[in-house]
Amino acid sequence: EAGVTQSPRYAVLQEGQAVSFWCDPISGHDTLYWYQQPRDQGPQLLVYFRDEAVIDNSQLPSDRFSAVRPKGTNSTLKIQSAKQGDTATYLCASSLGYQDTQYFGPGTRLLVL
Amino acid sequence: SQWGEENLQALSIQEGEDVTMNCSYKTYTTVVQWYRQKSGKGPAQLILIRSNEREKRSGRLRATLDTSSQSSSLSITGTLATDTAVYFCATDSSYQGGRALIFGTGTTVSVSP
């Protein structure tokens, strides 16, 4: 069974640039999560979906961050006008229904200069 | 924050030694999960313990949960160099329609051969 895949693995931007991260969850997993993990901290939830619907995006900085999952499978997280404070690893995870276990991808490491 | 300050931040041990790490949480949870994150990888679940369980074992791992003190521990016996990683405890946030995870700050374990 293929795991969660993410791309790109690394991104380096200047402040003010935009970037998109892509996630392909485990086949059949209907719940998809995006986490932000600053250096030396635990992952922090940004947004999560059940199928194509956003369940909670209250932690997403809505003025610059957006996330979609249009067909309930792959998902894209976008940062408009990145800031140095956005430097972190962005993790995607998926799960099946209400099961507790989440399966994480390898993450995208973002550096904003 | 959901998590207390008792997490030990870093441990350095020799292969073969046993190690125990602890965490405490502030609000009620039905589940505590322990995840391991190796360098450059996403977190991977090690063990899940529910509020009606006091102890759970899986191979060399042993997790405990004390709901009265709202604390949990993870022990690894006979550590290997491959156990080198950051270990996180996580509770569920009980968001409607699913369970996003709230992670602690993590304990870095370095096992020398």
PDB file of C-alpha atoms in Angstrom:
ATOM      1  CA  GLU A   1       0.000   0.000   0.000  1.00  0.00           C
ATOM      2  CA  ALA A   2       1.458   3.352  -1.006  1.00  0.00           C
ATOM      3  CA  GLY A   3       1.781   5.898   1.765  1.00  0.00           C
ATOM      4  CA  VAL A   4       0.968   9.586   1.765  1.00  0.00           C
ATOM      5  CA  THR A   5       3.006  11.437  -0.823  1.00  0.00           C
ATOM      6  CA  GLN A   6       3.861  15.118  -0.857  1.00  0.00           C
ATOM      7  CA  SER A   7       5.589  17.427  -3.269  1.00  0.00           C
ATOM      8  CA  PRO A   8       7.776  19.298  -3.488  1.00  0.00           C
ATOM      9  CA  ARG A   9      10.035  18.049  -0.701  1.00  0.00           C
ATOM     10  CA  TYR A  10      11.802  21.376  -0.347  1.00  0.00           C
ATOM     11  CA  ALA A  11      11.034  24.974  -1.278  1.00  0.00           C
ATOM     12  CA  VAL A  12      13.029  28.170  -0.842  1.00  0.00           C
ATOM     13  CA  LEU A  13      11.289  31.505  -1.384  1.00  0.00           C
ATOM     14  CA  GLN A  14      11.830  35.194  -0.954  1.00  0.00           C
ATOM     15  CA  GLU A  15       9.303  37.020   1.208  1.00  0.00           C
ATOM     16  CA  GLY A  16       6.262  37.966  -0.820  1.00  0.00           C
ATOM     17  CA  GLN A  17       6.412  35.002  -3.172  1.00  0.00           C
ATOM     18  CA  ALA A  18       3.667  32.392  -3.442  1.00  0.00           C
ATOM     19  CA  VAL A  19       4.046  28.616  -3.115  1.00  0.00           C
ATOM     20  CA  SER A  20       1.794  25.573  -3.394  1.00  0.00           C
ATOM     21  CA  PHE A  21       2.156  22.216  -1.705  1.00  0.00           C
ATOM     22  CA  TRP A  22       0.526  19.082  -3.025  1.00  0.00           C
ATOM     23  CA  CYS A  23      -0.616  15.993  -1.131  1.00  0.00           C
ATOM     24  CA  ASP A  24      -1.807  12.595  -2.317  1.00  0.00           C
ATOM     25  CA  PRO A  25      -3.344  10.667   0.608  1.00  0.00           C
ATOM     26  CA  ILE A  26      -3.541   6.920   1.036  1.00  0.00           C
ATOM     27  CA  SER A  27      -6.088   5.506  -1.390  1.00  0.00           C
ATOM     28  CA  GLY A  28      -9.527   5.296   0.175  1.00  0.00           C
ATOM     29  CA  HIS A  29      -8.761   7.636   3.068  1.00  0.00           C
ATOM     30  CA  ASP A  30     -11.548  10.169   3.258  1.00  0.00           C
ATOM     31  CA  THR A  31     -10.031  12.471   5.892  1.00  0.00           C
ATOM     32  CA  LEU A  32      -7.041  14.653   5.069  1.00  0.00           C
ATOM     33  CA  TYR A  33      -5.113  16.950   7.389  1.00  0.00           C
ATOM     34  CA  TRP A  34      -2.537  19.692   6.877  1.00  0.00           C
ATOM     35  CA  TYR A  35      -0.168  20.472   9.746  1.00  0.00           C
ATOM     36  CA  GLN A  36       2.550  23.095  10.127  1.00  0.00           C
ATOM     37  CA  GLN A  37       5.637  22.046  12.074  1.00  0.00           C
ATOM     38  CA  PRO A  38       8.036  24.835  13.012  1.00  0.00           C
ATOM     39  CA  ARG A  39      11.581  23.766  13.780  1.00  0.00           C
ATOM     40  CA  ASP A  40      11.905  21.928  17.113  1.00  0.00           C
ATOM     41  CA  GLN A  41       8.141  21.940  17.726  1.00  0.00           C
ATOM     42  CA  GLY A  42       5.312  19.481  17.335  1.00  0.00           C
ATOM     43  CA  PRO A  43       2.979  19.585  14.339  1.00  0.00           C
ATOM     44  CA  GLN A  44       0.126  22.086  14.616  1.00  0.00           C
ATOM     45  CA  LEU A  45      -3.122  21.631  12.702  1.00  0.00           C
ATOM     46  CA  LEU A  46      -3.882  24.122   9.957  1.00  0.00           C
ATOM     47  CA  VAL A  47      -6.953  22.623   8.273  1.00  0.00           C
ATOM     48  CA  TYR A  48      -8.639  19.325   7.655  1.00  0.00           C
ATOM     49  CA  PHE A  49     -11.141  17.860   5.221  1.00  0.00           C
ATOM     50  CA  ARG A  50     -13.665  15.053   5.177  1.00  0.00           C
ATOM     51  CA  ASP A  51     -13.988  14.176   1.515  1.00  0.00           C
ATOM     52  CA  GLU A  52     -14.082  17.550  -0.249  1.00  0.00           C
ATOM     53  CA  ALA A  53     -15.602  19.452   2.680  1.00  0.00           C
ATOM     54  CA  VAL A  54     -13.564  21.602   5.048  1.00  0.00           C
ATOM     55  CA  ILE A  55     -14.271  20.420   8.595  1.00  0.00           C
ATOM     56  CA  ASP A  56     -12.123  22.945  10.391  1.00  0.00           C
ATOM     57  CA  ASN A  57      -9.913  25.730   9.091  1.00  0.00           C
ATOM     58  CA  SER A  58      -9.924  27.935  12.153  1.00  0.00           C
ATOM     59  CA  GLN A  59      -6.133  27.707  12.514  1.00  0.00           C
ATOM     60  CA  LEU A  60      -5.457  28.615   8.908  1.00  0.00           C
ATOM     61  CA  PRO A  61      -4.173  32.185   8.453  1.00  0.00           C
ATOM     62  CA  SER A  62      -6.941  32.874   5.970  1.00  0.00           C
ATOM     63  CA  ASP A  63      -5.534  36.061   4.556  1.00  0.00           C
ATOM     64  CA  ARG A  64      -2.547  34.273   3.032  1.00  0.00           C
ATOM     65  CA  PHE A  65      -3.183  30.537   3.313  1.00  0.00           C
ATOM     66  CA  SER A  66      -5.754  28.523   1.389  1.00  0.00           C
ATOM     67  CA  ALA A  67      -6.405  24.811   1.003  1.00  0.00           C
ATOM     68  CA  VAL A  68      -8.627  22.818  -1.331  1.00  0.00           C
ATOM     69  CA  ARG A  69      -9.528  19.210  -1.915  1.00  0.00           C
ATOM     70  CA  PRO A  70     -11.909  19.491  -4.870  1.00  0.00           C
ATOM     71  CA  LYS A  71     -12.553  15.806  -5.612  1.00  0.00           C
ATOM     72  CA  GLY A  72     -12.054  14.457  -2.133  1.00  0.00           C
ATOM     73  CA  THR A  73      -8.727  12.881  -3.018  1.00  0.00           C
ATOM     74  CA  ASN A  74      -5.624  15.038  -3.593  1.00  0.00           C
ATOM     75  CA  SER A  75      -5.216  18.353  -1.832  1.00  0.00           C
ATOM     76  CA  THR A  76      -3.307  21.580  -2.372  1.00  0.00           C
ATOM     77  CA  LEU A  77      -2.173  24.028   0.294  1.00  0.00           C
ATOM     78  CA  LYS A  78      -1.185  27.459  -0.995  1.00  0.00           C
ATOM     79  CA  ILE A  79       0.588  30.349   0.664  1.00  0.00           C
ATOM     80  CA  GLN A  80       0.200  33.732  -0.954  1.00  0.00           C
ATOM     81  CA  SER A  81       2.859  36.307  -0.143  1.00  0.00           C
ATOM     82  CA  ALA A  82       5.003  34.146   2.133  1.00  0.00           C
ATOM     83  CA  LYS A  83       6.603  35.593   5.269  1.00  0.00           C
ATOM     84  CA  GLN A  84       9.745  34.518   7.116  1.00  0.00           C
ATOM     85  CA  GLY A  85       7.512  33.290   9.936  1.00  0.00           C
ATOM     86  CA  ASP A  86       6.052  30.714   7.539  1.00  0.00           C
ATOM     87  CA  THR A  87       9.377  28.857   7.563  1.00  0.00           C
ATOM     88  CA  ALA A  88       8.444  25.361   8.711  1.00  0.00           C
ATOM     89  CA  THR A  89       7.754  21.850   7.511  1.00  0.00           C
ATOM     90  CA  TYR A  90       4.260  21.338   6.121  1.00  0.00           C
ATOM     91  CA  LEU A  91       2.905  17.876   6.777  1.00  0.00           C
ATOM     92  CA  CYS A  92      -0.047  16.162   5.183  1.00  0.00           C
ATOM     93  CA  ALA A  93      -1.770  13.255   6.892  1.00  0.00           C
ATOM     94  CA  SER A  94      -4.732  11.059   6.076  1.00  0.00           C
ATOM     95  CA  SER A  95      -7.017   8.715   7.943  1.00  0.00           C
ATOM     96  CA  LEU A  96     -10.010   6.509   7.288  1.00  0.00           C
ATOM     97  CA  GLY A  97     -13.196   7.924   8.712  1.00  0.00           C
ATOM     98  CA  TYR A  98     -13.066   8.441  12.439  1.00  0.00           C
ATOM     99  CA  GLN A  99     -10.151   6.114  13.042  1.00  0.00           C
ATOM    100  CA  ASP A 100      -7.621   7.594  15.412  1.00  0.00           C
ATOM    101  CA  THR A 101      -4.486   6.691  13.519  1.00  0.00           C
ATOM    102  CA  GLN A 102      -3.214   9.272  11.079  1.00  0.00           C
ATOM    103  CA  TYR A 103      -0.663   8.457   8.428  1.00  0.00           C
ATOM    104  CA  PHE A 104       1.766  11.213   7.639  1.00  0.00           C
ATOM    105  CA  GLY A 105       3.647  12.071   4.500  1.00  0.00           C
ATOM    106  CA  PRO A 106       7.329  13.075   4.574  1.00  0.00           C
ATOM    107  CA  GLY A 107       6.507  16.778   4.556  1.00  0.00           C
ATOM    108  CA  THR A 108       7.592  19.789   2.552  1.00  0.00           C
ATOM    109  CA  ARG A 109      10.352  21.858   4.129  1.00  0.00           C
ATOM    110  CA  LEU A 110       9.800  25.550   3.397  1.00  0.00           C
ATOM    111  CA  LEU A 111      12.416  28.231   3.930  1.00  0.00           C
ATOM    112  CA  VAL A 112      11.356  31.839   3.428  1.00  0.00           C
ATOM    113  CA  LEU A 113      14.291  34.233   3.157  1.00  0.00           C
TER     114      LEU A 113
ATOM    115  CA  SER B   1      -1.878  24.884  25.181  1.00  0.00           C
ATOM    116  CA  GLN B   2      -3.182  21.371  25.725  1.00  0.00           C
ATOM    117  CA  TRP B   3       0.166  20.189  27.021  1.00  0.00           C
ATOM    118  CA  GLY B   4       1.975  20.755  30.302  1.00  0.00           C
ATOM    119  CA  GLU B   5       5.615  21.527  30.725  1.00  0.00           C
ATOM    120  CA  GLU B   6       6.843  18.171  32.039  1.00  0.00           C
ATOM    121  CA  ASN B   7       8.073  16.843  28.710  1.00  0.00           C
ATOM    122  CA  LEU B   8      11.784  16.131  28.929  1.00  0.00           C
ATOM    123  CA  GLN B   9      13.253  17.812  25.899  1.00  0.00           C
ATOM    124  CA  ALA B  10      16.274  15.610  25.128  1.00  0.00           C
ATOM    125  CA  LEU B  11      17.820  12.333  26.218  1.00  0.00           C
ATOM    126  CA  SER B  12      21.123  10.746  25.216  1.00  0.00           C
ATOM    127  CA  ILE B  13      21.617   7.079  25.989  1.00  0.00           C
ATOM    128  CA  GLN B  14      23.632   4.012  24.919  1.00  0.00           C
ATOM    129  CA  GLU B  15      22.223   1.133  22.936  1.00  0.00           C
ATOM    130  CA  GLY B  16      20.686  -1.483  25.166  1.00  0.00           C
ATOM    131  CA  GLU B  17      19.551   0.966  27.826  1.00  0.00           C
ATOM    132  CA  ASP B  18      15.913   1.531  28.633  1.00  0.00           C
ATOM    133  CA  VAL B  19      14.316   4.958  28.333  1.00  0.00           C
ATOM    134  CA  THR B  20      11.105   6.503  29.600  1.00  0.00           C
ATOM    135  CA  MET B  21       9.546   9.773  28.543  1.00  0.00           C
ATOM    136  CA  ASN B  22       6.534  11.498  30.012  1.00  0.00           C
ATOM    137  CA  CYS B  23       3.915  14.021  29.093  1.00  0.00           C
ATOM    138  CA  SER B  24       0.908  15.595  30.751  1.00  0.00           C
ATOM    139  CA  TYR B  25      -2.178  17.084  29.188  1.00  0.00           C
ATOM    140  CA  LYS B  26      -4.640  19.697  30.389  1.00  0.00           C
ATOM    141  CA  THR B  27      -8.048  18.847  28.952  1.00  0.00           C
ATOM    142  CA  TYR B  28      -9.969  15.591  28.865  1.00  0.00           C
ATOM    143  CA  THR B  29      -9.141  13.181  26.090  1.00  0.00           C
ATOM    144  CA  THR B  30     -10.341   9.713  25.185  1.00  0.00           C
ATOM    145  CA  VAL B  31      -7.099   8.704  23.526  1.00  0.00           C
ATOM    146  CA  VAL B  32      -3.376   9.380  23.898  1.00  0.00           C
ATOM    147  CA  GLN B  33      -1.187   8.458  20.979  1.00  0.00           C
ATOM    148  CA  TRP B  34       2.588   8.296  20.789  1.00  0.00           C
ATOM    149  CA  TYR B  35       4.283   9.121  17.508  1.00  0.00           C
ATOM    150  CA  ARG B  36       7.903   8.862  16.463  1.00  0.00           C
ATOM    151  CA  GLN B  37       9.484  11.189  13.948  1.00  0.00           C
ATOM    152  CA  LYS B  38      12.836  10.365  12.421  1.00  0.00           C
ATOM    153  CA  SER B  39      14.936  13.003  10.736  1.00  0.00           C
ATOM    154  CA  GLY B  40      13.456  14.092   7.427  1.00  0.00           C
ATOM    155  CA  LYS B  41      10.331  11.976   7.847  1.00  0.00           C
ATOM    156  CA  GLY B  42       6.774  12.536   8.940  1.00  0.00           C
ATOM    157  CA  PRO B  43       5.552  11.263  12.326  1.00  0.00           C
ATOM    158  CA  ALA B  44       4.557   7.607  12.529  1.00  0.00           C
ATOM    159  CA  GLN B  45       2.235   6.208  15.156  1.00  0.00           C
ATOM    160  CA  LEU B  46       3.851   3.863  17.654  1.00  0.00           C
ATOM    161  CA  ILE B  47       1.114   3.102  20.120  1.00  0.00           C
ATOM    162  CA  LEU B  48      -2.368   4.270  21.056  1.00  0.00           C
ATOM    163  CA  ILE B  49      -3.809   4.011  24.544  1.00  0.00           C
ATOM    164  CA  ARG B  50      -7.436   4.721  25.391  1.00  0.00           C
ATOM    165  CA  SER B  51      -8.839   6.299  28.514  1.00  0.00           C
ATOM    166  CA  ASN B  52     -10.134   2.931  29.790  1.00  0.00           C
ATOM    167  CA  GLU B  53      -6.649   1.391  29.576  1.00  0.00           C
ATOM    168  CA  ARG B  54      -3.873   1.913  32.094  1.00  0.00           C
ATOM    169  CA  GLU B  55      -1.132   0.203  30.118  1.00  0.00           C
ATOM    170  CA  LYS B  56      -0.508  -0.890  26.545  1.00  0.00           C
ATOM    171  CA  ARG B  57       2.410  -2.877  25.188  1.00  0.00           C
ATOM    172  CA  SER B  58       3.721  -3.340  21.682  1.00  0.00           C
ATOM    173  CA  GLY B  59       7.020  -5.151  21.250  1.00  0.00           C
ATOM    174  CA  ARG B  60       9.667  -3.134  23.108  1.00  0.00           C
ATOM    175  CA  LEU B  61       7.232  -0.301  23.764  1.00  0.00           C
ATOM    176  CA  ARG B  62       5.093   0.233  26.832  1.00  0.00           C
ATOM    177  CA  ALA B  63       2.679   3.122  27.228  1.00  0.00           C
ATOM    178  CA  THR B  64       0.837   4.075  30.391  1.00  0.00           C
ATOM    179  CA  LEU B  65      -2.042   6.423  30.941  1.00  0.00           C
ATOM    180  CA  ASP B  66      -3.145   7.936  34.237  1.00  0.00           C
ATOM    181  CA  THR B  67      -6.376   9.802  33.638  1.00  0.00           C
ATOM    182  CA  SER B  68      -6.523  11.058  37.227  1.00  0.00           C
ATOM    183  CA  SER B  69      -3.262  12.959  36.817  1.00  0.00           C
ATOM    184  CA  GLN B  70      -3.793  13.454  33.085  1.00  0.00           C
ATOM    185  CA  SER B  71      -0.385  12.083  32.245  1.00  0.00           C
ATOM    186  CA  SER B  72       1.083   9.442  29.990  1.00  0.00           C
ATOM    187  CA  SER B  73       4.453   7.784  29.608  1.00  0.00           C
ATOM    188  CA  LEU B  74       6.243   5.839  26.900  1.00  0.00           C
ATOM    189  CA  SER B  75       9.017   3.389  27.720  1.00  0.00           C
ATOM    190  CA  ILE B  76      11.354   1.687  25.288  1.00  0.00           C
ATOM    191  CA  THR B  77      13.313  -1.309  26.501  1.00  0.00           C
ATOM    192  CA  GLY B  78      16.624  -2.406  25.003  1.00  0.00           C
ATOM    193  CA  THR B  79      17.025   0.653  22.815  1.00  0.00           C
ATOM    194  CA  LEU B  80      18.684   0.439  19.410  1.00  0.00           C
ATOM    195  CA  ALA B  81      20.470   3.128  17.449  1.00  0.00           C
ATOM    196  CA  THR B  82      17.487   3.071  15.093  1.00  0.00           C
ATOM    197  CA  ASP B  83      15.297   4.327  17.953  1.00  0.00           C
ATOM    198  CA  THR B  84      16.995   7.717  17.575  1.00  0.00           C
ATOM    199  CA  ALA B  85      14.139  10.115  16.859  1.00  0.00           C
ATOM    200  CA  VAL B  86      11.809  12.724  18.313  1.00  0.00           C
ATOM    201  CA  TYR B  87       8.906  11.219  20.231  1.00  0.00           C
ATOM    202  CA  PHE B  88       5.604  13.056  20.502  1.00  0.00           C
ATOM    203  CA  CYS B  89       2.543  12.418  22.558  1.00  0.00           C
ATOM    204  CA  ALA B  90      -0.746  13.548  21.041  1.00  0.00           C
ATOM    205  CA  THR B  91      -4.357  13.796  22.102  1.00  0.00           C
ATOM    206  CA  ASP B  92      -7.435  14.179  19.960  1.00  0.00           C
ATOM    207  CA  SER B  93      -9.151  17.523  19.711  1.00  0.00           C
ATOM    208  CA  SER B  94     -12.633  16.055  19.270  1.00  0.00           C
ATOM    209  CA  TYR B  95     -13.426  18.367  16.415  1.00  0.00           C
ATOM    210  CA  GLN B  96     -16.775  17.686  14.878  1.00  0.00           C
ATOM    211  CA  GLY B  97     -16.564  15.022  12.215  1.00  0.00           C
ATOM    212  CA  GLY B  98     -13.160  13.711  13.055  1.00  0.00           C
ATOM    213  CA  ARG B  99     -10.169  13.945  15.293  1.00  0.00           C
ATOM    214  CA  ALA B 100      -7.353  16.314  14.581  1.00  0.00           C
ATOM    215  CA  LEU B 101      -4.347  15.700  16.770  1.00  0.00           C
ATOM    216  CA  ILE B 102      -2.836  18.057  19.313  1.00  0.00           C
ATOM    217  CA  PHE B 103       0.856  17.281  19.657  1.00  0.00           C
ATOM    218  CA  GLY B 104       3.154  17.925  22.575  1.00  0.00           C
ATOM    219  CA  THR B 105       6.534  19.558  22.144  1.00  0.00           C
ATOM    220  CA  GLY B 106       8.387  16.271  21.781  1.00  0.00           C
ATOM    221  CA  THR B 107      11.314  14.484  23.407  1.00  0.00           C
ATOM    222  CA  THR B 108      14.487  14.026  21.387  1.00  0.00           C
ATOM    223  CA  VAL B 109      16.087  10.645  22.033  1.00  0.00           C
ATOM    224  CA  SER B 110      19.612   9.976  20.787  1.00  0.00           C
ATOM    225  CA  VAL B 111      20.825   6.380  21.059  1.00  0.00           C
ATOM    226  CA  SER B 112      24.536   5.809  20.574  1.00  0.00           C
ATOM    227  CA  PRO B 113      25.765   2.436  19.262  1.00  0.00           C
TER     228      PRO B 113
END
